[in-house]
Structures are given as structure tokens and as C-alpha cells.
Coordinates of C-alpha atoms and ligand atoms in Angstrom, one line a residue:
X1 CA 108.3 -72.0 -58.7
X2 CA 107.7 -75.5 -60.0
X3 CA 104.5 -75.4 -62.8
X4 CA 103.0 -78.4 -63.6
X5 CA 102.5 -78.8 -67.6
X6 CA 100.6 -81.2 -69.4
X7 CA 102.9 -84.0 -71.5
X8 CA 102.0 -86.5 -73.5
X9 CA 101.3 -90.1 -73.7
X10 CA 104.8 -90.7 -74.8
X11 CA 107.6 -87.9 -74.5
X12 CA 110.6 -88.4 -76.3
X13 CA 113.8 -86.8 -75.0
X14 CA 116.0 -85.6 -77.6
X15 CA 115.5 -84.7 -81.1
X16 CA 117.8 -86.0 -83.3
X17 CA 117.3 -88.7 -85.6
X18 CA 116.6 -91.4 -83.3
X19 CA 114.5 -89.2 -81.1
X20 CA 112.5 -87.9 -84.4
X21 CA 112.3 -91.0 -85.9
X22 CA 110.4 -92.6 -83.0
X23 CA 108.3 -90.1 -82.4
X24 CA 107.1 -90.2 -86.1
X25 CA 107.1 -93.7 -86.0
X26 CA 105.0 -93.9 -82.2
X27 CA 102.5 -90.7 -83.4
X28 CA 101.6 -92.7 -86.7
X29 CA 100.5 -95.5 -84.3
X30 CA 97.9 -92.9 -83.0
X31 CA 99.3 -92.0 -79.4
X32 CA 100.3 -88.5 -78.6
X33 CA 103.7 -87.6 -78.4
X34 CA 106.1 -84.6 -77.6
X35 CA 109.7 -84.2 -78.2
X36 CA 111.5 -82.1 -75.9
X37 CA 115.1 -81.1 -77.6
X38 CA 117.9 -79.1 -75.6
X39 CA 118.8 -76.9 -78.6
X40 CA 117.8 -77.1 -82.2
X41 CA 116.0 -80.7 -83.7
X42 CA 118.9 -82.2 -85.5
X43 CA 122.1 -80.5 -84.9
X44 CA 123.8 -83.3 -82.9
X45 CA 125.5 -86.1 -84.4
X46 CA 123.0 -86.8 -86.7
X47 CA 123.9 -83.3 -87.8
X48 CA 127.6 -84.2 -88.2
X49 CA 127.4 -88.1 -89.9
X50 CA 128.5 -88.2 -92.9
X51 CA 125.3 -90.3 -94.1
X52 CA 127.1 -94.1 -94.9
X53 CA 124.5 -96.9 -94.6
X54 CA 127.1 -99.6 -94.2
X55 CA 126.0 -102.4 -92.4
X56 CA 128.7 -105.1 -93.7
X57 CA 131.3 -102.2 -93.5
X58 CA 130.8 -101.5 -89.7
X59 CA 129.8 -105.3 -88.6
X60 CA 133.4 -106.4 -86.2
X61 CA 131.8 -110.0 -87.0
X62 CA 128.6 -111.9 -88.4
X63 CA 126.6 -111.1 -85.3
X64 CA 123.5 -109.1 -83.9
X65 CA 125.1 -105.6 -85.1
X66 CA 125.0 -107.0 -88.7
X67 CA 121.2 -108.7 -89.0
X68 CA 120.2 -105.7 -87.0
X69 CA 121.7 -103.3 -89.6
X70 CA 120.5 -105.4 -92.4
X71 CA 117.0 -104.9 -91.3
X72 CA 117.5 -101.7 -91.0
X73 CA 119.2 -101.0 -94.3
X74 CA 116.0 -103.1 -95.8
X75 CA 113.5 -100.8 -94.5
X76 CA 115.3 -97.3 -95.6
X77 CA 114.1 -97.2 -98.7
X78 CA 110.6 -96.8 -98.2
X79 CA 111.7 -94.7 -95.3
X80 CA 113.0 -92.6 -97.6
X81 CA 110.2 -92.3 -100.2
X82 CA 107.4 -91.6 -97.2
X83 CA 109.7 -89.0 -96.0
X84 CA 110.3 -87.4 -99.2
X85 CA 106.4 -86.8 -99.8
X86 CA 105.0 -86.1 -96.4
X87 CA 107.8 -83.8 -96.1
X88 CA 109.3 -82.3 -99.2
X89 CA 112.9 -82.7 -98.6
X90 CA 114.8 -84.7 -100.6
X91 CA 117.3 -86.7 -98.3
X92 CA 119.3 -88.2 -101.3
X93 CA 119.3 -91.4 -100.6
X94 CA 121.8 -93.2 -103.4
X95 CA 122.9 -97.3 -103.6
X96 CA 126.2 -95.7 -104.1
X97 CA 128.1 -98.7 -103.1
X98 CA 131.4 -98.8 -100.9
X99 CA 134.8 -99.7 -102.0
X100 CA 137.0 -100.6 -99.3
X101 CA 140.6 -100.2 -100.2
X102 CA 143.6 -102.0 -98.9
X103 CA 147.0 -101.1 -99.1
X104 CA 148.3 -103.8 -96.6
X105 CA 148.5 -107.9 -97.0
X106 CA 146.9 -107.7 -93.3
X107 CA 144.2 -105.6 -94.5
X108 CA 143.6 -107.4 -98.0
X109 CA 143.5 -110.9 -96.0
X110 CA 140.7 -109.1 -93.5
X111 CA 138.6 -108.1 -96.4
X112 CA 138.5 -111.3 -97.6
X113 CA 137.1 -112.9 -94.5
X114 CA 135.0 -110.1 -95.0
X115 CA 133.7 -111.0 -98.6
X116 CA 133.0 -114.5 -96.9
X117 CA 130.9 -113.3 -94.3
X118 CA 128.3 -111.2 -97.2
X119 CA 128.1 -114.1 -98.8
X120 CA 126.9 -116.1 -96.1
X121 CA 124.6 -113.5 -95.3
X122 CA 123.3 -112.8 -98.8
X123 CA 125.2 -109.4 -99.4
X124 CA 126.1 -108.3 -102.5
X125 CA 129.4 -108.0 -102.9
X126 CA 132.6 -109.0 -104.6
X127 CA 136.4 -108.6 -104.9
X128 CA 138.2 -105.9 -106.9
X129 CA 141.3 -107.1 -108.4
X130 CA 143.9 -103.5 -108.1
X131 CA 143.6 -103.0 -111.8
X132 CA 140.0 -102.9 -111.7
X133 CA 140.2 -100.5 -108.6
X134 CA 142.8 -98.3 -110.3
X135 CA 140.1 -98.3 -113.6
X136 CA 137.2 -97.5 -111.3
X137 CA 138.4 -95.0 -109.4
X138 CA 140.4 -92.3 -110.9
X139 CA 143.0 -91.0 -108.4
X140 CA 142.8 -93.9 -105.8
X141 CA 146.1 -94.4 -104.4
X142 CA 148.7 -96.7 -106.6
X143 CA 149.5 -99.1 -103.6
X144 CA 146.4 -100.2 -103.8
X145 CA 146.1 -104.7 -103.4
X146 CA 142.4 -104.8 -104.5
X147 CA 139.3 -103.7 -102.5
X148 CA 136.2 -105.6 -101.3
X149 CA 133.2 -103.6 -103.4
X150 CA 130.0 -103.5 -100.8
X151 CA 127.5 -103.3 -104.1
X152 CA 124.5 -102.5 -101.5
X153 CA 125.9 -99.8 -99.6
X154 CA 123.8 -96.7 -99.4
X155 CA 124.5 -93.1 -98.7
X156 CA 122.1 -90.4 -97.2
X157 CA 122.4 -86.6 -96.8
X158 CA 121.7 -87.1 -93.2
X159 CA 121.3 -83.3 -92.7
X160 CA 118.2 -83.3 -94.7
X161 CA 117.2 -86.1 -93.0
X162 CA 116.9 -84.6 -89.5
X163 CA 114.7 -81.7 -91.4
X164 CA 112.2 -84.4 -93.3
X165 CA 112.0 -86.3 -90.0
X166 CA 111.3 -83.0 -88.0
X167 CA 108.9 -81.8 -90.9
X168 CA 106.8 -85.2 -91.2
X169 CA 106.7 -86.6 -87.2
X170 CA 104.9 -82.2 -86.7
X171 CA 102.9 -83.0 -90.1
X172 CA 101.4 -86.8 -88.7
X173 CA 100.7 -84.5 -85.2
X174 CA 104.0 -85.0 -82.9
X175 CA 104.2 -81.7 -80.7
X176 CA 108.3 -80.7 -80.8
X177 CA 109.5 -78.3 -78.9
X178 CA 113.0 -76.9 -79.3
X179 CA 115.1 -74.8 -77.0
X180 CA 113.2 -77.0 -74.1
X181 CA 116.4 -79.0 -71.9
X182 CA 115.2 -81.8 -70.2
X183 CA 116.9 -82.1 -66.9
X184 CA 115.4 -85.5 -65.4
X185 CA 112.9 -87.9 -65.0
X186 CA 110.2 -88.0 -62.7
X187 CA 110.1 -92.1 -61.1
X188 CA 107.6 -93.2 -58.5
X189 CA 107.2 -97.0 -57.1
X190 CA 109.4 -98.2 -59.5
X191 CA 107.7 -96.5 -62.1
X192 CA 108.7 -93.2 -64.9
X193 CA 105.3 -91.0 -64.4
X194 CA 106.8 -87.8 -66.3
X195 CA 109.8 -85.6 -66.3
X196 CA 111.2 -82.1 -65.1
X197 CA 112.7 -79.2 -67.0
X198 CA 115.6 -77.0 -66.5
X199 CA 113.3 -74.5 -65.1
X200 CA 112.2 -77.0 -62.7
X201 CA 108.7 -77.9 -64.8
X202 CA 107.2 -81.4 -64.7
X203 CA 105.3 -82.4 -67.5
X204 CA 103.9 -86.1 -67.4
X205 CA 103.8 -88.5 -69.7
X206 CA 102.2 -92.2 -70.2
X207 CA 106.0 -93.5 -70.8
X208 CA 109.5 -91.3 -71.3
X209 CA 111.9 -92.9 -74.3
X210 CA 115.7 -91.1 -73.4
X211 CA 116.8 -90.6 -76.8
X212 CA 119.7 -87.8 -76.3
X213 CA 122.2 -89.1 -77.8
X214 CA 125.9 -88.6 -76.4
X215 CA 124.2 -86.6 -73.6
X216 CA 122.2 -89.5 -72.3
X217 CA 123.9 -89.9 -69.3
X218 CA 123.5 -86.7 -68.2
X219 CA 119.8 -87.2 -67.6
X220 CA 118.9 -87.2 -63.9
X221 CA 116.7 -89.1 -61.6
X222 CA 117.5 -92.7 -62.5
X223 CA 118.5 -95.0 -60.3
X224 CA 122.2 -95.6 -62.3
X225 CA 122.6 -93.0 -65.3
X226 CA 122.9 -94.0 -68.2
X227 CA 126.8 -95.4 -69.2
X228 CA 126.9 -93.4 -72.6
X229 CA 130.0 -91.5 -73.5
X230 CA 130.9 -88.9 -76.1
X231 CA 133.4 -90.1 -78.7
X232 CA 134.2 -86.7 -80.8
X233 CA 134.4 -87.1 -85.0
X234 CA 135.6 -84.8 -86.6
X235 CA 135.2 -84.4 -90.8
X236 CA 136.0 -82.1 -93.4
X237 CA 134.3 -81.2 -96.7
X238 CA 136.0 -81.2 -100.0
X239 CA 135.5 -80.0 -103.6
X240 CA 138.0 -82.3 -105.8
X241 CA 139.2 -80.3 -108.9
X242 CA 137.6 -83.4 -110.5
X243 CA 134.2 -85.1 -111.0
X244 CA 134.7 -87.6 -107.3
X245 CA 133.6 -91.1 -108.1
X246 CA 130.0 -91.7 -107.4
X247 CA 131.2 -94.8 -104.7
X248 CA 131.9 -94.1 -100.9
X249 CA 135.7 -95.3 -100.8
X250 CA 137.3 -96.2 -97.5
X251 CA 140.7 -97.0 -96.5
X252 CA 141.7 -98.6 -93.1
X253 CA 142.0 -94.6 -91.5
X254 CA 139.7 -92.9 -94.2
X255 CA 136.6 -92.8 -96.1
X256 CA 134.9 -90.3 -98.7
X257 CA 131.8 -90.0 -99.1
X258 CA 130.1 -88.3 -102.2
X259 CA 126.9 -85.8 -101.9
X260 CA 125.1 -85.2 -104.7
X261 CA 126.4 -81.7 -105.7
X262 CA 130.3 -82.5 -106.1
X263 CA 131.7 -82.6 -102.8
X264 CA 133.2 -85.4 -100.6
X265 CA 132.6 -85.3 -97.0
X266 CA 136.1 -86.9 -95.5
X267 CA 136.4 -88.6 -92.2
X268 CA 136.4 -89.2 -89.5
X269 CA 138.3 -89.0 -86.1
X270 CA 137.7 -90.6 -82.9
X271 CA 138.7 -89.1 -80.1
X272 CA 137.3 -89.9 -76.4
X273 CA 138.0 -85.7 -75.2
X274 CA 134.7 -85.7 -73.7
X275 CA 132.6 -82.5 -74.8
X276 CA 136.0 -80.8 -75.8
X277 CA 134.4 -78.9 -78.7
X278 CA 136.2 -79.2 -82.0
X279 CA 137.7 -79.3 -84.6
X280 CA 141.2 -79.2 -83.6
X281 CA 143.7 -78.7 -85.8
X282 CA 145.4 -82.1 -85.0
X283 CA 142.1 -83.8 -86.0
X284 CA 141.6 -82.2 -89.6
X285 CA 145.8 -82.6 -90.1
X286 CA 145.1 -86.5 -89.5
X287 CA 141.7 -86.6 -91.8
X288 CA 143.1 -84.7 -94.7
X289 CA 146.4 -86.9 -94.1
X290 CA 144.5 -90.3 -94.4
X291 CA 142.3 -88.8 -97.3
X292 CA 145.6 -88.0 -99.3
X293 CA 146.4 -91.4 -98.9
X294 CA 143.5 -92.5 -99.9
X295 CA 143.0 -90.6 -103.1
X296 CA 146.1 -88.5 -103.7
X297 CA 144.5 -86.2 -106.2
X298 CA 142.5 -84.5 -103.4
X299 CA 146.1 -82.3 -102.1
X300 CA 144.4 -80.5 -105.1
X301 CA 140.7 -80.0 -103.4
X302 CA 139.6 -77.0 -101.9
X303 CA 138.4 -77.4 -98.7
X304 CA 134.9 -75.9 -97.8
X305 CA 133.8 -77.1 -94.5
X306 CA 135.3 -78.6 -91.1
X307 CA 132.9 -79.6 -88.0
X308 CA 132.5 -82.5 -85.5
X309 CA 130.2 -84.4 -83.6
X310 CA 129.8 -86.5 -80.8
X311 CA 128.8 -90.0 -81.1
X312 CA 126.8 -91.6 -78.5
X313 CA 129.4 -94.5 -77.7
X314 CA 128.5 -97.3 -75.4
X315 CA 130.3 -99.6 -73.2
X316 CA 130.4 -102.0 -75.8
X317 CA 130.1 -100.3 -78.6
X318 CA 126.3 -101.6 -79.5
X319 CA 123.5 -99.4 -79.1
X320 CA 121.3 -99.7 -75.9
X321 CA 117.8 -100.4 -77.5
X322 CA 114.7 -101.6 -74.5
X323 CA 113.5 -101.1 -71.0
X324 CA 115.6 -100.1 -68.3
X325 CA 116.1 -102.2 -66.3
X326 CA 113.3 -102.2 -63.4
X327 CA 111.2 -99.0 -64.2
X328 CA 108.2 -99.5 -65.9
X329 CA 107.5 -96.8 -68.9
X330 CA 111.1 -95.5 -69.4
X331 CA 112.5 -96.6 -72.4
X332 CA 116.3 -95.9 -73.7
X333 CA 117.3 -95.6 -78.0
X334 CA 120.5 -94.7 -77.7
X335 CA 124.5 -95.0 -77.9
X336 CA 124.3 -95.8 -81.6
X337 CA 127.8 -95.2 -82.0
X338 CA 129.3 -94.9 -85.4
X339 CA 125.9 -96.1 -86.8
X340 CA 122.5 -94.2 -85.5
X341 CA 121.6 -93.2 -89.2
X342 CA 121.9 -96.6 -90.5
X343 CA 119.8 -97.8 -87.7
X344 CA 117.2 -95.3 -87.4
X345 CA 114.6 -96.8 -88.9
X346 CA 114.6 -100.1 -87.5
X347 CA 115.1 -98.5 -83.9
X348 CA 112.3 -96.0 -84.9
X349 CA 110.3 -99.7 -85.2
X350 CA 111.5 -101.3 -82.5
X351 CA 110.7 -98.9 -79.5
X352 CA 107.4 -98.4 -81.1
X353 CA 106.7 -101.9 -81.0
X354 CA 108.5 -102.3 -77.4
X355 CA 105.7 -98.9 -76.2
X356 CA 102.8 -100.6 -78.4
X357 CA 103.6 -103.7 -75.8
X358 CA 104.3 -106.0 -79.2
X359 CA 107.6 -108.4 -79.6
X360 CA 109.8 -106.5 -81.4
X361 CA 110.7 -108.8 -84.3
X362 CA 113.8 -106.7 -85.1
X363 CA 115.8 -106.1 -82.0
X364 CA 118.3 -108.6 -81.1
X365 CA 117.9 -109.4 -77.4
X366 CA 122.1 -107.8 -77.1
X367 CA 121.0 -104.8 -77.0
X368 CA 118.8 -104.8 -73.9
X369 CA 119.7 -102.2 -71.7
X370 CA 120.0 -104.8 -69.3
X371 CA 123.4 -105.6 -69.8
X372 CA 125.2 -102.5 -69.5
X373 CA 123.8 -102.2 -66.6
X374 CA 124.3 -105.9 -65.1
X375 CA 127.4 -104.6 -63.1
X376 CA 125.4 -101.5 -61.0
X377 CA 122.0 -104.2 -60.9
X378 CA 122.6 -104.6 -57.3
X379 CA 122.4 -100.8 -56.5
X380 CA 119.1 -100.6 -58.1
X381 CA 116.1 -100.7 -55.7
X382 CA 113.6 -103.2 -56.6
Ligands
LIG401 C1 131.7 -87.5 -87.5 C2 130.5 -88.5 -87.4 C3 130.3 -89.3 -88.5 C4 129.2 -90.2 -88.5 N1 129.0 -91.0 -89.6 C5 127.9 -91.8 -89.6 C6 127.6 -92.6 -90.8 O1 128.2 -92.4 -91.8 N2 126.5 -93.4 -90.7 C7 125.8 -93.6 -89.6 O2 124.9 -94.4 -89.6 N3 126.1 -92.9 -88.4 C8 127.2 -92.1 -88.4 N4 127.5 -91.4 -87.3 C9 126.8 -91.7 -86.0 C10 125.4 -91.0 -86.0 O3 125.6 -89.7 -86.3 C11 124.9 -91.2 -84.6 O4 124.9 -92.5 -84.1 C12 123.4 -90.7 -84.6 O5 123.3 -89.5 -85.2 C13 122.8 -90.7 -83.1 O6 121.6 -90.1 -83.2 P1 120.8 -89.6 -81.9 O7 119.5 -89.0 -82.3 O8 120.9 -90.6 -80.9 O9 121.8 -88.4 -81.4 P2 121.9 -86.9 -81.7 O10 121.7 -86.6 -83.2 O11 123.2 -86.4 -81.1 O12 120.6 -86.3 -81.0 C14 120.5 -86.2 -79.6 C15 119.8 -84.9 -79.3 O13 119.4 -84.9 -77.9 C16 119.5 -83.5 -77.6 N5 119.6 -83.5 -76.1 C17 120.7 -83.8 -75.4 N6 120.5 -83.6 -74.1 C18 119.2 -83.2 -74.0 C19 118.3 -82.9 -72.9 N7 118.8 -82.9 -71.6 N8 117.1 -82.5 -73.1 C20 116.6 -82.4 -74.4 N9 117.4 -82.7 -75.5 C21 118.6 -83.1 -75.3 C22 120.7 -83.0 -78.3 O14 120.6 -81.6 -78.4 C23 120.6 -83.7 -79.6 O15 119.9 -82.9 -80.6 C24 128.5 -90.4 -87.3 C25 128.7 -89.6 -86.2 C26 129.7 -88.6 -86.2 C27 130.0 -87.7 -85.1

């Protein structure tokens, strides 16, 4: 029998790091909110990252991506201290720095457009000639042509992240339940009034923020769901017979990054296999391959881990941050891509603004939900 349950002025569906970090974020504000999360809080792809803060690393080109990701990258280390004492987990947040490698004139030219664009936008960074690379990095492949060094690149232990987020958003008063699926949302007159469970449950809620990562657009009762696809990465763990250098490196197939206690997380694949679970053997054989190349004294590691994840990948690859389109009081934070970590605390800021009713000063008007959209805007009803 359908219940009816009380909900919450705001009810955030999903609780990885996006969904966590809003809810701290929207509770600290003062308004009540509950997380509803399908399985355990944090064991998505926020789970599986392997914790680079690399906004000049991801960025295709100087656009909103990049001023987006520097804003975000700006605000993580305060993040990081807050979270660390309301919640007692250290989430390891180190200015490791990246190196990207190349081992190709194509490549090498790239990186060098590259170093142009961080200097026009302030970033530290600078060109590595291949005998400083070879000095800096014991191990690095010998091909090497130089590598562009990202000075203000960060790394996270994103695991520990999820659990400080989960730990401080229940300490500032956010309700989260786990084990709870949500299986759509509840719209009448044009607008979101609540949401139903698996069971068939409606709880209701001042405004619903969709937050569920790859599985976004497998909520129900919107006019158009919501075009977010899986995109499967798979990683492995190594322990190097070595001390690893204490930079993330990254080659045009590979990177490595360092955790605190020795290991280096390799990675990553992209495969579009929908929810095929992994990994598969083909997609460790290609990340151990690439890491070889990378750094041929790791044929030597031992190996102590394999998993994958599913990013939340959008139609064009930018993360769908606003209103949808038409509903009032349904907000999407998702399809973060290759880049959710980096970007959670300035998406935490933005949808808090966006519920608060304030300008958000951060979000780039691109990644209105709007736009993936535009080509279904016709079937909406007004
Ligand atoms: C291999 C790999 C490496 C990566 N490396 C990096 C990196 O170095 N740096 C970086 O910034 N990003 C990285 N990413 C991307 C990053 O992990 C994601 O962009 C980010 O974690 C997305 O966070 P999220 O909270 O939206 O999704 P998720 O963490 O997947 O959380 C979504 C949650 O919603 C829940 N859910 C789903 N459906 C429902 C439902 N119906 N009801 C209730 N709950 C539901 C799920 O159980 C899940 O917990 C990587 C991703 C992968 C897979």
C-alpha cells in the first residue's frame, strides 16, 4: 500500500559526493534536508576516482570547464580543513603537482599550447626539459620529450572524502538514509512537490536536487529523463618496489597517482558498456600496459587492488548544474564526468545558492540543464 512519509524541505537524491556535498552545504544554510541513497553513501564513482584535482589537466580548451574548475580547486582547501574537524577524517589533501609526460612531437607541441593557456589564466606551471623529467622522476620512461609540470594540482583520497562528507552534512543535522532507492519524482502543475520510493512511498519535499550520479537517468516521472550515461573506469592499485614520486604523472593513455601510504592508484579506462560490471581483464591488461609505459619500473610492483566505476557522462561531456527546464523545485547536480571530485565544492555552492533563490556567482550559464535538453523542449508540457 502506498504510505505517505514526511520529507524535507530539500531532499537530495543520491549520496555520493555531489549529493553529500550539497546537502552539507544546503543544511548549513539552515533548511532541512534528507538524502535518500540506493545503496551505501559513497560507494559510486566517488568511491572509485582516483582523487586528481586537475583543472588545467582536464580543461579541452580555456573555456567555462576551466574557470569553473579553478573556482572549485580555490575553494577545496578550506573544504578540506572544515571537513577534517567537524568530521575527523583525514581526506589527504596534498598540492602534489602533475607532470604530464610526452613521448610524442604531437603531444609535446599540445602541452605547449597547454603551458600558454595557464599562463593566461594565472596557473602555475612551467615546462620540464627531458633531463629534468628523467632527474625528477626516477623510473619515468626514457623516450620522454619534456613534460608540462601543473605546479597547483592537488590530489585527495576521495574515499575518505565521501566518509568526512557523510560524517559532517549528519553532524550539521542532514537526515541520510542509506539502503532507501528512490524510484521517481512526484510533479504536479508544472511543479516537483516530493518523490516516491521503491516500495511505492512518497515523501514530500519543499524542492528535489537529482544528484545520482551515472544513474540519473533512470529516475522516473520527468517529463524527458535525464540524458546521463554510464562511462565505466576501471583502475588498479600498485605498491612500486620503490618510494613512487610524490607528483601525479600522466602520460597521453595513463596517469599515477600517489596516496599517502606508498601506493599508486593507476588509471583509468573508458569504456561506454553501460552497467557491465567490471573489471575485465582487457581493461586492467590496457591500464597496467599504459602504466609500464609510463614508468617502466612498475613491471616490478605488486598489485593490490583492481575496481571500476561509472562516471556520470553527459552529452557533452560538461556537467548538468541548474533548474530543469520547466519544473519549478527540481534541481539536477550531475554528469560530472571525469571530474565530480574536483568540482564538488563549488557545485555543493552553486545549487545551494540556485535553492537559496541567490545568483550563483560560480556557475557558468553552459551548464544549464537547459541545453541538453533543447532538442526534447518541444515534448515538454508547459
Ligand atoms: C575510475 C574513475 C576515476 C575518476 N577519477 C577522478 C579524478 O581523479 N578526479 C575527479 O575529480 N573525478 C574523477 N572521477 C569522476 C568522479 O568520480 C565523478 O564525477 C563523481 O564521483 C560523481 O559524483 P556523484 O556524487 O555525482 O556520483 P556517485 O558518486 O556515483 O554517486 C551517485 C549516488 O547515487 C546513488 N543512486 C543512484 N540511483 C539512485 C536512486 N534511484 N535512489 C537513490 N540513490 C541513488 C548511487 O548509489 C550513488 O551512491 C573518476 C571516476 C571514475 C569512475
Amino acid at each position: 500500500m502506498p504510505r505517505n512519509r514526511n520529507g524535507a524541505e530539500v531532499i537530495v537524491v543520491g549520496g555520493g559526493a555531489i549529493g553529500l556535498a550539497i546537502a552539507r552545504e544546503v543544511r548549513a544554510r539552515g533548511r532541512t534536508v534528507l538524502v535518500l541513497e540506493s545503496g551505501r553513501a559513497g560507494s559510486g564513482a566517488s568511491w572509485a576516482a582516483a582523487g586528481m584535482l586537475s583543472p588545467l589537466g582536464e580543461a579541452l580548451d580555456p573555456g567555462p570547464f576551466l574557470s569553473f574548475g579553478l573556482e572549485s580547486l580555490a575553494l577545496w582547501p578550506s573544504l578540506a580543513q572544515d571537513l577534517e574537524e567537524e568530521s575527523g577524517v583525514a581526506v589527504e589533501l596534498r598540492r602534489s603537482g602533475k607532470l604530464r609526460v610526452a613521448f610524442t612531437e604531437p603531444e609535446r607541441l599540445r602541452l605547449h599550447r597547454r603551458l600558454e593557456w595557464a599562463r593566461e589564466q594565472g596557473v602555475p606551471a612551467r615546462w620540464m626539459e627531458p633531463a629534468e623529467v628523467t632527474r625528477a622522476v626516477t623510473g619515468i620512461g626514457p623516450s620522454a620529450l619534456g613534460g608540462l609540470l601543473l605546479e597547483d594540482d592537488y590530489r585527495v583520497d576521495n574515499r575518505a572524502l565521501s566518509q568526512a562528507l557523510l560524517a559532517s552534512a549528519r553532524k550539521k543535522g542532514a537526515e541520510i538514509r542509506e539502503t532507501e532507492r528512490v524510484r521517481g519524482v512526484q510533479i504536479d502543475a508544472g511543479r516537483c512537490t516530493g518523490l516516491y520510493l521503491e516500495d511505492g512511498t512518497t515523501l514530500e519535499a519543499g524542492c528535489v536536487v537529482l544528484a545520482a550520479g551515472a544513474w540519473s537517468g533512470r529516475i522516473q516521472g520527468l517529463p524527458v529523463a535525464v540524458p546521463v550515461r554510464p562511462v565505466r573506469g576501471e583502475m588498479v592499485a600498485l605498491r612500486p618496489a620503490e618510494t613512487p614520486p610524490s607528483l601525479i604523472l600522466e602520460s597521453e593513455s595513463a596517469y599515477l597517482v600517489p596516496r599517502d601510504d606508498g601506493r599508486l592508484l593507476a588509471g583509468a579506462t573508458e569504456d561506454e558498456v553501460g552497467f557491465e560490471p567490471g573489471p575485465s581483464a582487457s581493461g586492467v591488461h590496457s591500464v597496467l600496459t599504459a602504466a609500464i609505459e609510463l614508468m617502466p619500473s612498475l613491471a616490478e610492483a605488486r598489485i593490490t587492488e583492481t575496481w571500476s566505476g561509472f562516471r556520470p557522462g553527459s552529452p557533452d561531456g560538461m556537467p548538468i548544474l541548474g533548474a530543469y527546464p520547466e519544473v519549478d523545485d527540481l534541481f539536477l547536480a550531475t554528469g560530472h564526468y571525469r571530474n565530480g571530485i574536483l568540482l564538488t565544492p563549488a557545485t555543493a555552492q552553486s545549487l545551494a545558492d540556485l535553492i537559496d533563490g541567490v545568483e550563483p556567482g560560480l556557475l557558468p550559464p553552459e551548464f544549464n540543464p537547459g541545453r541538453v535538453f533543447a532538442s526534447a523542449a518541444d515534448s515538454i508540457p508547459a
